[in-house]
mmCIF file of C-alpha atoms and ligand atoms in Angstrom:
data_model
loop_
_atom_site.group_PDB
_atom_site.id
_atom_site.type_symbol
_atom_site.label_atom_id
_atom_site.label_comp_id
_atom_site.label_asym_id
_atom_site.label_seq_id
_atom_site.Cartn_x
_atom_site.Cartn_y
_atom_site.Cartn_z
ATOM 1 C CA MET N 1 -36.004 15.886 -9.381
ATOM 2 C CA LYS N 2 -35.714 12.229 -8.936
ATOM 3 C CA LYS N 3 -32.464 12.309 -10.816
ATOM 4 C CA SER N 4 -30.976 14.852 -8.459
ATOM 5 C CA LEU N 5 -32.106 12.957 -5.540
ATOM 6 C CA ASN N 6 -30.492 9.811 -6.822
ATOM 7 C CA ASN N 7 -27.392 11.990 -7.392
ATOM 8 C CA LEU N 8 -27.525 13.316 -3.851
ATOM 9 C CA ILE N 9 -27.928 9.845 -2.363
ATOM 10 C CA TYR N 10 -24.977 8.625 -4.535
ATOM 11 C CA ILE N 11 -22.779 11.503 -3.221
ATOM 12 C CA VAL N 12 -23.634 10.721 0.345
ATOM 13 C CA ILE N 13 -22.801 7.109 0.013
ATOM 14 C CA LEU N 14 -19.613 8.061 -1.733
ATOM 15 C CA LEU N 15 -18.622 10.607 0.982
ATOM 16 C CA THR N 16 -19.480 8.086 3.648
ATOM 17 C CA SER N 17 -17.346 5.386 2.066
ATOM 18 C CA LEU N 18 -14.588 7.915 1.627
ATOM 19 C CA PHE N 19 -14.776 8.868 5.154
ATOM 20 C CA LEU N 20 -14.710 5.329 6.377
ATOM 21 C CA HIS N 21 -11.948 4.674 3.833
ATOM 22 C CA ASN N 22 -9.629 7.356 5.112
ATOM 23 C CA ARG N 23 -10.381 6.624 8.678
ATOM 24 C CA SER N 24 -9.257 3.057 8.328
ATOM 25 C CA LEU N 25 -6.940 2.896 5.381
ATOM 26 C CA SER N 26 -4.437 0.651 7.172
ATOM 27 C CA LYS N 27 -6.963 -1.251 9.035
ATOM 28 C CA ALA N 28 -9.024 -1.964 5.807
ATOM 29 C CA ASN N 29 -5.958 -3.145 3.984
ATOM 30 C CA SER N 30 -4.748 -5.478 6.863
ATOM 31 C CA GLU N 31 -8.216 -6.855 7.255
ATOM 32 C CA PHE N 32 -9.068 -7.534 3.712
ATOM 33 C CA SER N 33 -5.722 -8.306 2.184
ATOM 34 C CA SER N 34 -4.401 -11.713 2.247
ATOM 35 C CA HIS N 35 -0.636 -12.075 2.899
ATOM 36 C CA THR N 36 0.610 -13.840 -0.048
ATOM 37 C CA HIS N 37 4.354 -13.873 -0.842
ATOM 38 C CA GLY N 38 5.118 -11.918 -4.110
ATOM 39 C CA ILE N 39 1.940 -9.844 -3.886
ATOM 40 C CA SER N 40 1.690 -6.419 -2.300
ATOM 41 C CA GLU N 41 -1.328 -4.187 -1.649
ATOM 42 C CA LEU N 42 -1.630 -0.468 -2.627
ATOM 43 C CA THR N 43 -4.273 1.958 -1.509
ATOM 44 C CA ILE N 44 -4.692 5.404 -2.989
ATOM 45 C CA ALA N 45 -7.048 8.027 -1.642
ATOM 46 C CA ILE N 46 -7.524 11.487 -2.885
ATOM 47 C CA GLU N 47 -9.546 13.943 -1.032
ATOM 48 C CA ASN N 48 -9.546 17.734 -1.627
ATOM 49 C CA GLN N 49 -5.873 18.499 -2.209
ATOM 50 C CA TRP N 50 -4.564 15.515 -0.375
ATOM 51 C CA LEU N 51 -3.280 12.248 -1.820
ATOM 52 C CA GLU N 52 -2.583 9.417 0.548
ATOM 53 C CA ILE N 53 -0.728 6.255 -0.777
ATOM 54 C CA GLU N 54 -0.123 3.253 1.278
ATOM 55 C CA ILE N 55 1.873 0.126 0.454
ATOM 56 C CA ILE N 56 1.483 -2.940 2.471
ATOM 57 C CA SER N 57 3.785 -5.838 1.647
ATOM 58 C CA PRO N 58 4.924 -9.046 2.933
ATOM 59 C CA ALA N 59 8.434 -8.250 4.202
ATOM 60 C CA ILE N 60 9.751 -11.159 2.214
ATOM 61 C CA ASN N 61 9.002 -9.286 -0.968
ATOM 62 C CA ILE N 62 11.128 -6.321 0.309
ATOM 63 C CA VAL N 63 13.976 -7.864 2.266
ATOM 64 C CA GLY N 64 13.960 -11.557 1.477
ATOM 65 C CA PHE N 65 12.905 -12.752 5.004
ATOM 66 C CA GLU N 66 10.262 -12.120 7.760
ATOM 67 C CA HIS N 67 11.921 -12.619 10.919
ATOM 68 C CA LYS N 68 13.646 -10.104 13.059
ATOM 69 C CA ALA N 69 16.993 -9.163 11.353
ATOM 70 C CA ILE N 70 19.965 -10.599 13.164
ATOM 71 C CA THR N 71 22.957 -11.092 10.895
ATOM 72 C CA GLU N 72 24.833 -8.206 9.244
ATOM 73 C CA THR N 73 23.486 -9.011 5.834
ATOM 74 C CA GLU N 74 19.960 -8.893 7.208
ATOM 75 C CA LEU N 75 20.520 -5.733 9.086
ATOM 76 C CA ALA N 76 21.903 -4.159 5.975
ATOM 77 C CA ALA N 77 18.892 -5.381 3.917
ATOM 78 C CA VAL N 78 16.502 -3.759 6.328
ATOM 79 C CA LYS N 79 18.346 -0.377 6.213
ATOM 80 C CA ASN N 80 18.819 -0.477 2.550
ATOM 81 C CA SER N 81 15.103 -1.203 1.833
ATOM 82 C CA ALA N 82 14.001 1.411 4.233
ATOM 83 C CA SER N 83 16.226 3.921 2.305
ATOM 84 C CA LEU N 84 14.804 2.746 -0.936
ATOM 85 C CA LEU N 85 11.162 3.031 0.115
ATOM 86 C CA SER N 86 11.883 6.580 1.491
ATOM 87 C CA LYS N 87 12.889 7.804 -1.904
ATOM 88 C CA HIS N 88 9.209 8.286 -3.031
ATOM 89 C CA GLU N 89 10.342 10.082 -6.197
ATOM 90 C CA HIS N 90 11.805 6.756 -7.365
ATOM 91 C CA ILE N 91 8.639 4.879 -6.689
ATOM 92 C CA PHE N 92 5.688 6.972 -7.926
ATOM 93 C CA ILE N 93 5.583 9.157 -11.071
ATOM 94 C CA PHE N 94 2.598 11.400 -11.264
ATOM 95 C CA THR N 95 0.811 12.599 -14.377
ATOM 96 C CA GLY N 96 -0.541 15.928 -13.562
ATOM 97 C CA GLY N 97 -1.775 16.979 -9.954
ATOM 98 C CA ASN N 98 1.289 19.177 -9.075
ATOM 99 C CA CYS N 99 1.766 16.944 -5.999
ATOM 100 C CA VAL N 100 4.552 17.531 -3.316
ATOM 101 C CA ILE N 101 5.429 15.124 -0.514
ATOM 102 C CA ASN N 102 4.032 16.311 2.797
ATOM 103 C CA ASN N 103 4.819 13.320 5.012
ATOM 104 C CA GLN N 104 5.953 9.671 4.786
ATOM 105 C CA THR N 105 6.390 6.876 7.238
ATOM 106 C CA ILE N 106 8.148 3.615 6.548
ATOM 107 C CA ASN N 107 7.128 0.926 9.102
ATOM 108 C CA MET N 108 9.606 -1.970 9.097
ATOM 109 C CA SER N 109 9.041 -2.806 12.887
ATOM 110 C CA SER N 110 8.164 -6.507 12.172
ATOM 111 C CA ILE N 111 11.833 -7.191 10.835
ATOM 112 C CA ALA N 112 13.813 -4.429 12.383
ATOM 113 C CA PRO N 113 15.705 -5.457 15.498
ATOM 114 C CA ASN N 114 14.749 -4.284 18.996
ATOM 115 C CA MET N 115 11.468 -2.931 18.058
ATOM 116 C CA PRO N 116 8.023 -3.994 19.063
ATOM 117 C CA SER N 117 6.210 -5.827 16.306
ATOM 118 C CA GLY N 118 3.169 -3.818 16.698
ATOM 119 C CA ASP N 119 0.226 -4.576 14.551
ATOM 120 C CA SER N 120 2.177 -4.994 11.403
ATOM 121 C CA LYS N 121 2.461 -8.671 12.257
ATOM 122 C CA HIS N 122 -0.609 -10.901 12.065
ATOM 123 C CA LEU N 123 -1.705 -14.447 12.318
ATOM 124 C CA HIS N 124 -2.850 -16.045 9.324
ATOM 125 C CA SER N 125 -2.482 -18.895 6.831
ATOM 126 C CA HIS N 126 -1.387 -18.104 3.234
ATOM 127 C CA LYS N 127 -1.316 -19.622 -0.182
ATOM 128 C CA ASN N 128 2.274 -20.298 -0.874
ATOM 129 C CA ASN N 129 2.280 -24.069 -0.495
ATOM 130 C CA ASN N 130 5.924 -24.632 0.465
ATOM 131 C CA GLU N 131 5.816 -21.845 2.978
ATOM 132 C CA TYR N 132 2.451 -23.095 4.218
ATOM 133 C CA LYS N 133 3.877 -26.220 5.757
ATOM 134 C CA THR N 134 6.866 -24.702 7.388
ATOM 135 C CA HIS N 135 5.255 -21.609 8.868
ATOM 136 C CA HIS N 136 1.823 -22.856 9.504
ATOM 137 C CA HIS N 137 2.784 -25.509 11.976
ATOM 138 C CA GLN N 138 5.723 -23.918 13.614
ATOM 139 C CA ASN N 139 5.221 -20.262 13.623
ATOM 140 C CA THR N 140 2.362 -18.369 11.911
ATOM 141 C CA ASP N 141 3.925 -14.935 12.050
ATOM 142 C CA HIS N 142 4.552 -13.145 8.948
ATOM 143 C CA GLY N 143 6.174 -9.773 8.953
ATOM 144 C CA GLU N 144 4.837 -6.955 6.820
ATOM 145 C CA VAL N 145 6.272 -3.671 5.652
ATOM 146 C CA ILE N 146 4.007 -0.753 5.598
ATOM 147 C CA ALA N 147 4.985 2.521 3.685
ATOM 148 C CA ASN N 148 2.731 5.462 3.824
ATOM 149 C CA TYR N 149 3.090 8.575 1.664
ATOM 150 C CA ARG N 150 1.060 11.781 1.931
ATOM 151 C CA TYR N 151 1.094 14.432 -0.756
ATOM 152 C CA HIS N 152 -0.206 17.948 -1.106
ATOM 153 C CA CYS N 153 -1.457 18.396 -4.732
ATOM 154 C CA LYS N 154 -2.022 21.974 -5.971
ATOM 155 C CA LYS N 155 -4.217 20.619 -8.822
ATOM 156 C CA SER N 156 -5.483 17.330 -7.594
ATOM 157 C CA SER N 157 -8.224 17.413 -10.136
ATOM 158 C CA THR N 158 -5.674 17.095 -12.908
ATOM 159 C CA LEU N 159 -3.969 14.100 -11.373
ATOM 160 C CA SER N 160 -4.708 11.598 -14.140
ATOM 161 C CA ALA N 161 -2.338 8.782 -13.582
ATOM 162 C CA ILE N 162 0.315 7.332 -11.249
ATOM 163 C CA THR N 163 3.166 5.142 -12.480
ATOM 164 C CA VAL N 164 4.440 2.693 -9.857
ATOM 165 C CA LYS N 165 8.073 1.948 -10.292
ATOM 166 C CA VAL N 166 8.434 -0.242 -7.102
ATOM 167 C CA PHE N 167 8.958 -3.453 -9.220
ATOM 168 C CA ASP N 168 12.354 -1.895 -10.435
ATOM 169 C CA LEU N 169 13.547 -1.588 -6.823
ATOM 170 C CA PHE N 170 12.159 -4.811 -5.310
ATOM 171 C CA VAL N 171 12.288 -7.922 -7.621
ATOM 172 C CA GLY N 172 10.361 -9.856 -4.747
ATOM 173 C CA ILE N 173 7.282 -7.963 -5.834
ATOM 174 C CA SER N 174 5.597 -9.578 -8.649
ATOM 175 C CA GLN N 175 2.106 -8.133 -8.271
ATOM 176 C CA ILE N 176 0.415 -5.174 -6.599
ATOM 177 C CA ASN N 177 -3.320 -5.270 -5.906
ATOM 178 C CA THR N 178 -4.334 -1.683 -6.165
ATOM 179 C CA VAL N 179 -7.511 0.067 -5.032
ATOM 180 C CA TRP N 180 -8.015 3.815 -5.525
ATOM 181 C CA ILE N 181 -10.693 6.369 -4.515
ATOM 182 C CA THR N 182 -10.958 10.003 -5.614
ATOM 183 C CA GLU N 183 -13.844 12.373 -4.599
ATOM 184 C CA ASN N 184 -16.148 11.081 -7.398
ATOM 185 C CA GLN N 185 -14.599 7.837 -8.790
ATOM 186 C CA GLN N 186 -13.101 4.575 -7.411
ATOM 187 C CA GLY N 187 -11.520 1.592 -9.177
ATOM 188 C CA SER N 188 -9.096 -1.119 -8.785
ATOM 189 C CA VAL N 189 -6.261 -2.558 -10.913
ATOM 190 C CA ILE N 190 -3.719 -5.310 -10.709
ATOM 191 C CA LEU N 191 -0.202 -3.980 -11.402
ATOM 192 C CA ASN N 192 2.814 -6.160 -12.466
ATOM 193 C CA PRO N 193 6.294 -5.322 -13.963
ATOM 194 C CA THR N 194 4.726 -4.844 -17.421
ATOM 195 C CA ASN N 195 1.570 -2.911 -16.287
ATOM 196 C CA LYS N 196 2.697 -0.280 -13.856
ATOM 197 C CA VAL N 197 0.200 2.546 -14.522
ATOM 198 C CA ILE N 198 -2.821 3.366 -12.497
ATOM 199 C CA ASN N 199 -5.288 5.449 -14.580
ATOM 200 C CA LEU N 200 -7.286 7.612 -12.148
ATOM 201 C CA ARG N 201 -9.836 9.202 -14.539
HETATM 202 ZN ZN1 ZN W 1 4.748 -14.459 4.936
#
């Protein structure tokens, strides 16, 4: 009896955290992640048959700069990167799950021209020492790129691993801090070019 009560309490806590997690996926990420050049954040949530994946990255990792694109080279970099990020099948390889893309959004408003910066820009200090001096005293804005992918999985319970191939597309990303949550488990892993697999079970 006590055990089942404990289990129930555990499930309630888990569901509550899952609810809060889903409700504020982006918010949680931007609040708790530190903007460090070279490092990106990845959040994965699985609920029922839905899989949501979000990448938040300093724009410099993706396009090589964090200001509004002006030159032709910069504009081309933004366009090319948006195109690469939209090819989700080149970024994520699923083991099991039978997942099909349902919706995706690539937010590059912080670096794309003629678009409001929105909340993808924020004020902060960061850890890259050289950058710290130049940015911190003149301009503390750092642009971020946010990519969100939503999949419908016929057999989400069989989704056992996700391989993240984003390192092959963007050499500016050297590390991805990943957190994941399923209906009954959660975990975190630090990915890098030699360790790209998230084991979910
Ligand atoms: Zn930055």
